[in-house]
Amino acid sequence: MKKMFVYGTLRVGMYNYEKYYKKHQSFRRNAYVKGLLYTIRGKDYPALTEGERMISGEIHEVPDEVQDAVDLMEGFFGEGNIENEYDKTVSAIYDADGTIIDRLPVYFYNVRNPRNRELLGDVIACNDYVAYLQNMADGFLSR
């Protein structure tokens, strides 16, 4: 079994959660990681980069082979590979009080690759991708 911290489309209720994690009852708890959350131009998923904001997410635990499939979906081809869309970095994971509760792998957007860097969009100011999507939907529906 492998534990991961996720902050985007692998969170409960999101489309990649439904595809990869749901049938494994993977959710363990809500948590946070330090970083900076962005939109990605032309994509329907976020980018996490290094930073100091507390980014909302979740801890999940799944069988190794499921996480290996998620690595491929995330464009993670191996540590330090310049072609990675996301690098997998073990990071401190925090509770709501800011106390470190674990150190887990997290997918950070590979900004070493210039193609990826050019696609970074706006900072997601609320630090929560699910809340950001809800706010976007609410704004769209109120027009």
mmCIF file with all atom_site columns, N, CA and C in Angstrom, residues 29-34 54-56 93-101:
data_model
loop_
_atom_site.group_PDB
_atom_site.id
_atom_site.type_symbol
_atom_site.label_atom_id
_atom_site.label_alt_id
_atom_site.label_comp_id
_atom_site.label_asym_id
_atom_site.label_entity_id
_atom_site.label_seq_id
_atom_site.pdbx_PDB_ins_code
_atom_site.Cartn_x
_atom_site.Cartn_y
_atom_site.Cartn_z
_atom_site.occupancy
_atom_site.B_iso_or_equiv
_atom_site.pdbx_formal_charge
_atom_site.auth_seq_id
_atom_site.auth_comp_id
_atom_site.auth_asym_id
_atom_site.auth_atom_id
_atom_site.pdbx_PDB_model_num
ATOM 1  N N  . ARG A 1 29  ? -7.659 11.223 5.352  1.00 0.00 ? 29  ARG A N  1
ATOM 2  C CA . ARG A 1 29  ? -7.973 12.453 6.087  1.00 0.00 ? 29  ARG A CA 1
ATOM 3  C C  . ARG A 1 29  ? -7.671 13.674 5.239  1.00 0.00 ? 29  ARG A C  1
ATOM 4  N N  . ASN A 1 30  ? -8.262 14.802 5.627  1.00 0.00 ? 30  ASN A N  1
ATOM 5  C CA . ASN A 1 30  ? -7.921 16.085 5.026  1.00 0.00 ? 30  ASN A CA 1
ATOM 6  C C  . ASN A 1 30  ? -6.592 16.544 5.593  1.00 0.00 ? 30  ASN A C  1
ATOM 7  N N  . ALA A 1 31  ? -5.848 17.291 4.790  1.00 0.00 ? 31  ALA A N  1
ATOM 8  C CA . ALA A 1 31  ? -4.530 17.749 5.224  1.00 0.00 ? 31  ALA A CA 1
ATOM 9  C C  . ALA A 1 31  ? -4.085 18.908 4.330  1.00 0.00 ? 31  ALA A C  1
ATOM 10 N N  . TYR A 1 32  ? -2.862 19.380 4.561  1.00 0.00 ? 32  TYR A N  1
ATOM 11 C CA . TYR A 1 32  ? -2.304 20.510 3.824  1.00 0.00 ? 32  TYR A CA 1
ATOM 12 C C  . TYR A 1 32  ? -0.838 20.253 3.495  1.00 0.00 ? 32  TYR A C  1
ATOM 13 N N  . VAL A 1 33  ? -0.385 20.906 2.425  1.00 0.00 ? 33  VAL A N  1
ATOM 14 C CA . VAL A 1 33  ? 1.020  20.907 2.070  1.00 0.00 ? 33  VAL A CA 1
ATOM 15 C C  . VAL A 1 33  ? 1.394  22.351 1.747  1.00 0.00 ? 33  VAL A C  1
ATOM 16 N N  . LYS A 1 34  ? 2.634  22.724 1.953  1.00 0.00 ? 34  LYS A N  1
ATOM 17 C CA . LYS A 1 34  ? 3.066  24.075 1.602  1.00 0.00 ? 34  LYS A CA 1
ATOM 18 C C  . LYS A 1 34  ? 3.400  24.134 0.115  1.00 0.00 ? 34  LYS A C  1
ATOM 19 N N  . MET A 1 54  ? -0.502 27.364 2.564  1.00 0.00 ? 54  MET A N  1
ATOM 20 C CA . MET A 1 54  ? -1.035 26.067 2.990  1.00 0.00 ? 54  MET A CA 1
ATOM 21 C C  . MET A 1 54  ? -2.103 25.650 1.980  1.00 0.00 ? 54  MET A C  1
ATOM 22 N N  . ILE A 1 55  ? -1.788 24.622 1.187  1.00 0.00 ? 55  ILE A N  1
ATOM 23 C CA . ILE A 1 55  ? -2.652 24.151 0.115  1.00 0.00 ? 55  ILE A CA 1
ATOM 24 C C  . ILE A 1 55  ? -3.504 22.987 0.621  1.00 0.00 ? 55  ILE A C  1
ATOM 25 N N  . SER A 1 56  ? -4.807 23.098 0.445  1.00 0.00 ? 56  SER A N  1
ATOM 26 C CA . SER A 1 56  ? -5.740 22.066 0.901  1.00 0.00 ? 56  SER A CA 1
ATOM 27 C C  . SER A 1 56  ? -5.627 20.807 0.046  1.00 0.00 ? 56  SER A C  1
ATOM 28 N N  . ILE A 1 93  ? 3.552  17.100 5.512  1.00 0.00 ? 93  ILE A N  1
ATOM 29 C CA . ILE A 1 93  ? 2.101  17.216 5.416  1.00 0.00 ? 93  ILE A CA 1
ATOM 30 C C  . ILE A 1 93  ? 1.602  17.730 6.767  1.00 0.00 ? 93  ILE A C  1
ATOM 31 N N  . TYR A 1 94  ? 0.671  18.676 6.724  1.00 0.00 ? 94  TYR A N  1
ATOM 32 C CA . TYR A 1 94  ? 0.236  19.387 7.927  1.00 0.00 ? 94  TYR A CA 1
ATOM 33 C C  . TYR A 1 94  ? -1.240 19.160 8.206  1.00 0.00 ? 94  TYR A C  1
ATOM 34 N N  . ASP A 1 95  ? -1.612 19.295 9.490  1.00 0.00 ? 95  ASP A N  1
ATOM 35 C CA . ASP A 1 95  ? -3.027 19.324 9.847  1.00 0.00 ? 95  ASP A CA 1
ATOM 36 C C  . ASP A 1 95  ? -3.499 20.778 9.815  1.00 0.00 ? 95  ASP A C  1
ATOM 37 N N  . ALA A 1 96  ? -4.753 21.015 10.157 1.00 0.00 ? 96  ALA A N  1
ATOM 38 C CA . ALA A 1 96  ? -5.328 22.364 10.088 1.00 0.00 ? 96  ALA A CA 1
ATOM 39 C C  . ALA A 1 96  ? -4.651 23.342 11.049 1.00 0.00 ? 96  ALA A C  1
ATOM 40 N N  . ASP A 1 97  ? -4.004 22.837 12.088 1.00 0.00 ? 97  ASP A N  1
ATOM 41 C CA . ASP A 1 97  ? -3.310 23.696 13.048 1.00 0.00 ? 97  ASP A CA 1
ATOM 42 C C  . ASP A 1 97  ? -1.885 24.018 12.623 1.00 0.00 ? 97  ASP A C  1
ATOM 43 N N  . GLY A 1 98  ? -1.433 23.441 11.499 1.00 0.00 ? 98  GLY A N  1
ATOM 44 C CA . GLY A 1 98  ? -0.075 23.695 11.033 1.00 0.00 ? 98  GLY A CA 1
ATOM 45 C C  . GLY A 1 98  ? 0.965  22.774 11.628 1.00 0.00 ? 98  GLY A C  1
ATOM 46 N N  . THR A 1 99  ? 0.518  21.696 12.265 1.00 0.00 ? 99  THR A N  1
ATOM 47 C CA . THR A 1 99  ? 1.424  20.707 12.841 1.00 0.00 ? 99  THR A CA 1
ATOM 48 C C  . THR A 1 99  ? 1.741  19.648 11.789 1.00 0.00 ? 99  THR A C  1
ATOM 49 N N  . ILE A 1 100 ? 3.017  19.297 11.661 1.00 0.00 ? 100 ILE A N  1
ATOM 50 C CA . ILE A 1 100 ? 3.396  18.249 10.716 1.00 0.00 ? 100 ILE A CA 1
ATOM 51 C C  . ILE A 1 100 ? 2.838  16.917 11.215 1.00 0.00 ? 100 ILE A C  1
ATOM 52 N N  . ILE A 1 101 ? 2.081  16.229 10.345 1.00 0.00 ? 101 ILE A N  1
ATOM 53 C CA . ILE A 1 101 ? 1.476  14.953 10.722 1.00 0.00 ? 101 ILE A CA 1
ATOM 54 C C  . ILE A 1 101 ? 2.075  13.781 9.958  1.00 0.00 ? 101 ILE A C  1
#
